[in-house]
XYZ file of C-alpha atoms in Angstrom:
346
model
C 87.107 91.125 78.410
C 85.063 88.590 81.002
C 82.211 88.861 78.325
C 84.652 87.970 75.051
C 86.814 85.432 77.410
C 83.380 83.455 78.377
C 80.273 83.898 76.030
C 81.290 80.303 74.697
C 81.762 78.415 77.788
C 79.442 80.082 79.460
C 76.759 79.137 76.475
C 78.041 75.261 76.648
C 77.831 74.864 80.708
C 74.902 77.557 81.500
C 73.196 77.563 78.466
C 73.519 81.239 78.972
C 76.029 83.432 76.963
C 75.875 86.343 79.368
C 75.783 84.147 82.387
C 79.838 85.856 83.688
C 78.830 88.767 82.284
C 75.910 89.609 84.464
C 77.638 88.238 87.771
C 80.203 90.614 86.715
C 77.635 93.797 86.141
C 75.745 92.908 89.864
C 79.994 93.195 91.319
C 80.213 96.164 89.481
C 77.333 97.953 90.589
C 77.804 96.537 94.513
C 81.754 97.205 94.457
C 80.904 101.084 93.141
C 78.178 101.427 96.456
C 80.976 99.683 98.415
C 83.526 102.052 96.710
C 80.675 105.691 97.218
C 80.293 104.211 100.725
C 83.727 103.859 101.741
C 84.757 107.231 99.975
C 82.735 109.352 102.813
C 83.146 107.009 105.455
C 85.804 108.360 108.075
C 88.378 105.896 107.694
C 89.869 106.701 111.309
C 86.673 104.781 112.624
C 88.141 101.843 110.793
C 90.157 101.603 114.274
C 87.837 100.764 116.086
C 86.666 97.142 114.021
C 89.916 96.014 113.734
C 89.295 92.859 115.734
C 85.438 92.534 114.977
C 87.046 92.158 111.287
C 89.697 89.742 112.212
C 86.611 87.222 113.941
C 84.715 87.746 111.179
C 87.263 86.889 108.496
C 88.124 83.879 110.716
C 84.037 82.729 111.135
C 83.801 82.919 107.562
C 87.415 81.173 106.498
C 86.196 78.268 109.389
C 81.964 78.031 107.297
C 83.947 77.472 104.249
C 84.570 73.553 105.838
C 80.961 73.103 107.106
C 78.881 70.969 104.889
C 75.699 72.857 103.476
C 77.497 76.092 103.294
C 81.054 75.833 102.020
C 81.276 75.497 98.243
C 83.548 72.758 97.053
C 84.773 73.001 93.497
C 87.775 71.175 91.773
C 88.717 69.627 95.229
C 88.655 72.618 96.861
C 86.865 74.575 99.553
C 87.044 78.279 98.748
C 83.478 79.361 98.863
C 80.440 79.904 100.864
C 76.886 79.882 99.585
C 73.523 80.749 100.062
C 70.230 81.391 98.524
C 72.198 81.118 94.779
C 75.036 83.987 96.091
C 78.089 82.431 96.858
C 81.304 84.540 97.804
C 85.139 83.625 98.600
C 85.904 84.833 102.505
C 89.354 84.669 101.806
C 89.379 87.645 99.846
C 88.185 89.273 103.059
C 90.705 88.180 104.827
C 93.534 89.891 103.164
C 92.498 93.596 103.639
C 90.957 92.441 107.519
C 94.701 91.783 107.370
C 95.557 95.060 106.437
C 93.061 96.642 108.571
C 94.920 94.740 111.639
C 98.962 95.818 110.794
C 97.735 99.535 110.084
C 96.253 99.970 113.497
C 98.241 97.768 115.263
C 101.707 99.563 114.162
C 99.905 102.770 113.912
C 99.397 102.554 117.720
C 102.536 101.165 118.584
C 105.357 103.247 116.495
C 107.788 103.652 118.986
C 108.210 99.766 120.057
C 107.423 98.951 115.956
C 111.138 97.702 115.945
C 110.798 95.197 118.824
C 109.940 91.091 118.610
C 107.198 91.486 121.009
C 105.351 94.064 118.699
C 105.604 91.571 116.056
C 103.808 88.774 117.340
C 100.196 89.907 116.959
C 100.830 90.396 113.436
C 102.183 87.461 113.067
C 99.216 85.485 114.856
C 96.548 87.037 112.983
C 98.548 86.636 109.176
C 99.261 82.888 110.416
C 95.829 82.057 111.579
C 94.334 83.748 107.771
C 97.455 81.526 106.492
C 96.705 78.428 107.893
C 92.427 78.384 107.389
C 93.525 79.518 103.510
C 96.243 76.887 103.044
C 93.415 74.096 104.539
C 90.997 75.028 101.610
C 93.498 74.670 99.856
C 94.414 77.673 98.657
C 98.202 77.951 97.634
C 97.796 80.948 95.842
C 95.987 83.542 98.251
C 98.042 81.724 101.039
C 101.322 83.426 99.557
C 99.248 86.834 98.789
C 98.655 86.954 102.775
C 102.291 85.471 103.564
C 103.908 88.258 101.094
C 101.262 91.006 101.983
C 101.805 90.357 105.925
C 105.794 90.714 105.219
C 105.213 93.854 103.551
C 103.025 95.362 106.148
C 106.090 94.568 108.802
C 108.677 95.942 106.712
C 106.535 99.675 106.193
C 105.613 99.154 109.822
C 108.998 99.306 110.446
C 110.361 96.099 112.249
C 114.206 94.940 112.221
C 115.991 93.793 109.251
C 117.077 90.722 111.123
C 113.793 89.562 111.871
C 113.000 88.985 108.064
C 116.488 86.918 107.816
C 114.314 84.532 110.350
C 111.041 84.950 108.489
C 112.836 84.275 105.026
C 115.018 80.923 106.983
C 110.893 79.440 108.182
C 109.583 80.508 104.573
C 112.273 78.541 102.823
C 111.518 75.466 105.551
C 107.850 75.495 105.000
C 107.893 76.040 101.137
C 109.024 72.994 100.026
C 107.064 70.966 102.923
C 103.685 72.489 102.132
C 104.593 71.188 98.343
C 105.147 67.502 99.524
C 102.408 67.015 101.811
C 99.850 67.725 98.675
C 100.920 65.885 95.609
C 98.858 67.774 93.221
C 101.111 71.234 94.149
C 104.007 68.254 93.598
C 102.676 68.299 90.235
C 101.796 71.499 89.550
C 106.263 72.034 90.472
C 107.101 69.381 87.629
C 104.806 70.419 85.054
C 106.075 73.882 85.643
C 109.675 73.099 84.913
C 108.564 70.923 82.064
C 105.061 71.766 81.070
C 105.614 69.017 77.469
C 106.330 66.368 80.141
C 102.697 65.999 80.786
C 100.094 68.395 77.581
C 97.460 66.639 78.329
C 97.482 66.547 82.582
C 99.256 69.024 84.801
C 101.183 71.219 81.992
C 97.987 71.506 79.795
C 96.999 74.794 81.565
C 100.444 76.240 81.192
C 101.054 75.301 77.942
C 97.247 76.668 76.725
C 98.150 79.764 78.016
C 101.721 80.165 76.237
C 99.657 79.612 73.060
C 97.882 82.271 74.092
C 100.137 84.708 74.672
C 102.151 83.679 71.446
C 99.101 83.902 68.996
C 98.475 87.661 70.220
C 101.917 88.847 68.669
C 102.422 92.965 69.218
C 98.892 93.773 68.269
C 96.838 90.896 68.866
C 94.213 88.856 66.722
C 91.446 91.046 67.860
C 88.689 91.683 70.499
C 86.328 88.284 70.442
C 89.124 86.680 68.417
C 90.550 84.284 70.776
C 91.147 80.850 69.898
C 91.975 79.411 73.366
C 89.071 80.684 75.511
C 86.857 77.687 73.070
C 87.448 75.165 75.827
C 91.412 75.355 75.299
C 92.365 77.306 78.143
C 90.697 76.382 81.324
C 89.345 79.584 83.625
C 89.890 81.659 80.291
C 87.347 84.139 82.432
C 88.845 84.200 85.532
C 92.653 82.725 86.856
C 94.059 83.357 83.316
C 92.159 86.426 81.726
C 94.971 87.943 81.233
C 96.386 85.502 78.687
C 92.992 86.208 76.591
C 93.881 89.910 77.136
C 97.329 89.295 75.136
C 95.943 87.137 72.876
C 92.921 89.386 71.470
C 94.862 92.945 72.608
C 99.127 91.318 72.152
C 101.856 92.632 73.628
C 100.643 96.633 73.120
C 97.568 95.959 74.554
C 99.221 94.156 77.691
C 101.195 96.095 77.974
C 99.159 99.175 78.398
C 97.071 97.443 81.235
C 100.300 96.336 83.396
C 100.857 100.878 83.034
C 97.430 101.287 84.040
C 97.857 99.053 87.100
C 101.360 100.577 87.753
C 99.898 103.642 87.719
C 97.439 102.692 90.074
C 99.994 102.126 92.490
C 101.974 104.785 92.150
C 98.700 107.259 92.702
C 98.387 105.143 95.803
C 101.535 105.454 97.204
C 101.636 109.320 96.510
C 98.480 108.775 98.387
C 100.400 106.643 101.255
C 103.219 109.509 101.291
C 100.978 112.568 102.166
C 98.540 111.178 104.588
C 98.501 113.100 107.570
C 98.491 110.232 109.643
C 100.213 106.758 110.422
C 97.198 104.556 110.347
C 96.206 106.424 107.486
C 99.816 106.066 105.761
C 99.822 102.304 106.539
C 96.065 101.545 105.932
C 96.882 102.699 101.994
C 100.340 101.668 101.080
C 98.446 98.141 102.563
C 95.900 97.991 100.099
C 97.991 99.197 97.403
C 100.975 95.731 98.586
C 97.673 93.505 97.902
C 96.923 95.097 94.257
C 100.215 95.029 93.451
C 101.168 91.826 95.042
C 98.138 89.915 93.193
C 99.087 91.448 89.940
C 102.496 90.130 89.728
C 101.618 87.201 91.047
C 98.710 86.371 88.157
C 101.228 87.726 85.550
C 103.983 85.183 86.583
C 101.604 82.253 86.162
C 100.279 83.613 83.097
C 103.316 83.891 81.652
C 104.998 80.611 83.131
C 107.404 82.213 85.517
C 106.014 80.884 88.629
C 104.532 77.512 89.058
C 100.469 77.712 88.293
C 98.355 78.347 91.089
C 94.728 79.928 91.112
C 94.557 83.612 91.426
C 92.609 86.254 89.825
C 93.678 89.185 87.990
C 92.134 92.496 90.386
C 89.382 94.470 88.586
C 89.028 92.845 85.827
C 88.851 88.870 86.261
C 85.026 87.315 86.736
C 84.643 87.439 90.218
C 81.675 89.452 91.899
C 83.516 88.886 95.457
C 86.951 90.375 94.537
C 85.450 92.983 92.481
C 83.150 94.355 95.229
C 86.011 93.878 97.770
C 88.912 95.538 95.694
C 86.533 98.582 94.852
C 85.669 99.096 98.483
C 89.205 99.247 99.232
C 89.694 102.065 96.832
C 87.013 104.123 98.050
C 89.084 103.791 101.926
C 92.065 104.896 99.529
C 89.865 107.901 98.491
C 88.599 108.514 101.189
C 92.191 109.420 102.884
C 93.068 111.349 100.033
C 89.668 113.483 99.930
C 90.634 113.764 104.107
C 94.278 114.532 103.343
C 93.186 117.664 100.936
C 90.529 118.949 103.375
C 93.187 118.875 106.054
C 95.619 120.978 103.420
C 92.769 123.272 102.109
C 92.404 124.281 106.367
C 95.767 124.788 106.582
C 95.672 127.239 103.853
């Protein structure tokens, strides 16, 4: 799909047909030794980096603004670059994230429920908010916002406490809109993309033509109309709108199953961990699949205003590839622990 979504803009701006394609194959092949290394890699020594990964993510969210090694593209500051490799750090950042809640509520299950245990977690997800939302990045701001909520809720904090998170969500929401007119923008064209085809609502309305030309069985794999210049980031941010297109509604449908799946073997993996840090590290990683999923659907499909986020797996994207697949080996690696520890038993 990144080949058939990109051979022709890739040929028109690189000159190069396969040009996504092989960045693509080099993620593959490093997010499968990231996935084989994690796999046999005790997870339970994870602990022990916890904060080393929380600097890190923060060094590398901070080189993103230095000139000379943050990328800027479209106005934003996402990337950092060197020697022709260049890689997001905020994908980093969300499962550092993770890494942080599991061990942190892990260690401290009995006072879990209590504000004080709350506030590292909340320092560390508003830190990775507040670097992410200065790149900008709207999109993977909410991904670490949502994912950080998530990670207190299974770590088992109050009910009332999210009442208060939810009252400062709903303050800062439409604040963080106004203070960047383009997200201002992004709002209106969203509740009336045909106000503005040709500026803000061109995107969204590209993609709806997408979506409607695939009909139940699609127009066929290299087939798409929109990914010839119509639909901007046809590769990456809105793959999934080539996917119904060339695949329609069967063939969408069958991936969102696949990724459901996904998180469902996940969870099951979550549920029979033999341990708490274990329990949260998964059911973490599978709130940031899951989370970025639904969250690239809805602006796909026009049900949440657009915003830049790619689809896991499968958009172009060597850094999120390698990242997501090393995740899943961590995931593996529990479950490969949990049946060793059930095969003793025995």
């Amino acid at each position: 799909m990144v080949y058939s979504a990109s051979f022709y803009s890739a040929q028109k701006n690189y000159d190069n047909p396969t040009f996504f394609l092989i960045k693509q194959i080099v993620g593959v092949l490093l997010g499968f030794c990231g996935l084989i290394f994690f796999t046999f890699f005790d997870y339970k020594k994870l602990k022990k980096i916890k904060w080393i990964a929380f600097i890190v993510s923060v060094i590398l969210l901070v080189l993103v603004f230095i000139p000379g090694i943050g990328i800027e593209n479209y106005g934003a500051k996402r990337w950092i670059g060197f020697g022709g490799f260049s890689f997001q750090p905020s994908e980093i950042a969300k499962f550092a994230l993770v890494l942080f809640c599991a061990c942190h509520f892990s260690k401290h299950k009995d006072e879990a429920k209590s504000f004080k245990t709350m506030l590292p977690v909340l320092a560390v997800g508003g830190i990775f908010c507040l670097l992410v939302i200065l790149e900008p990045n709207m999109s993977i701001t909410m991904c670490i916002g949502i994912v950080m909520i998530a990670m207190l809720f299974f770590g088992g904090t109050k009910l009332k406490y999210f009442i208060y998170l939810g009252a400062l969500a709903l303050c800062l929401v439409p604040i963080l809109i106004l203070i960047e007119p383009y997200r201002l923008l992004r709002l209106m064209a969203f509740l009336d993309p045909w106000a503005s085809p040709q500026g803000e609502g061109f995107q969204l309305i590209q993609s709806l033509y997408s979506l409607g030309n695939g009909g139940l069985f699609g127009v066929g794999l290299f087939s798409s109309r929109q990914k010839y210049l119509y639909l901007p980031f046809a590769e990456s941010d809105f793959i999934f709108s080539i996917i119904c297109e060339e695949c329609g509604f069967f063939g969408a449908t069958l991936l969102i199953l696949v990724f459901a799946t996904l998180c469902f073997l996940l969870v099951r993996v979550a549920l029979n961990a033999k341990d708490r840090f274990a329990s949260l590290l998964v059911i973490g990683i599978a709130c940031v699949i899951c989370v970025q999923v639904v969250l690239n659907i809805a602006v796909v499909t026009g049900s949440i205003p657009p915003t830049g986020l790619p689809l896991p797996f499968i958009s172009a994207g060597s850094t999120s590839l390698m990242v997501f697949m090393s995740a899943i080996g961590v995931c593996l690696n529990v479950r490969r622990q949990t049946q060793a520890i059930n095969i003793d038993r025995k």
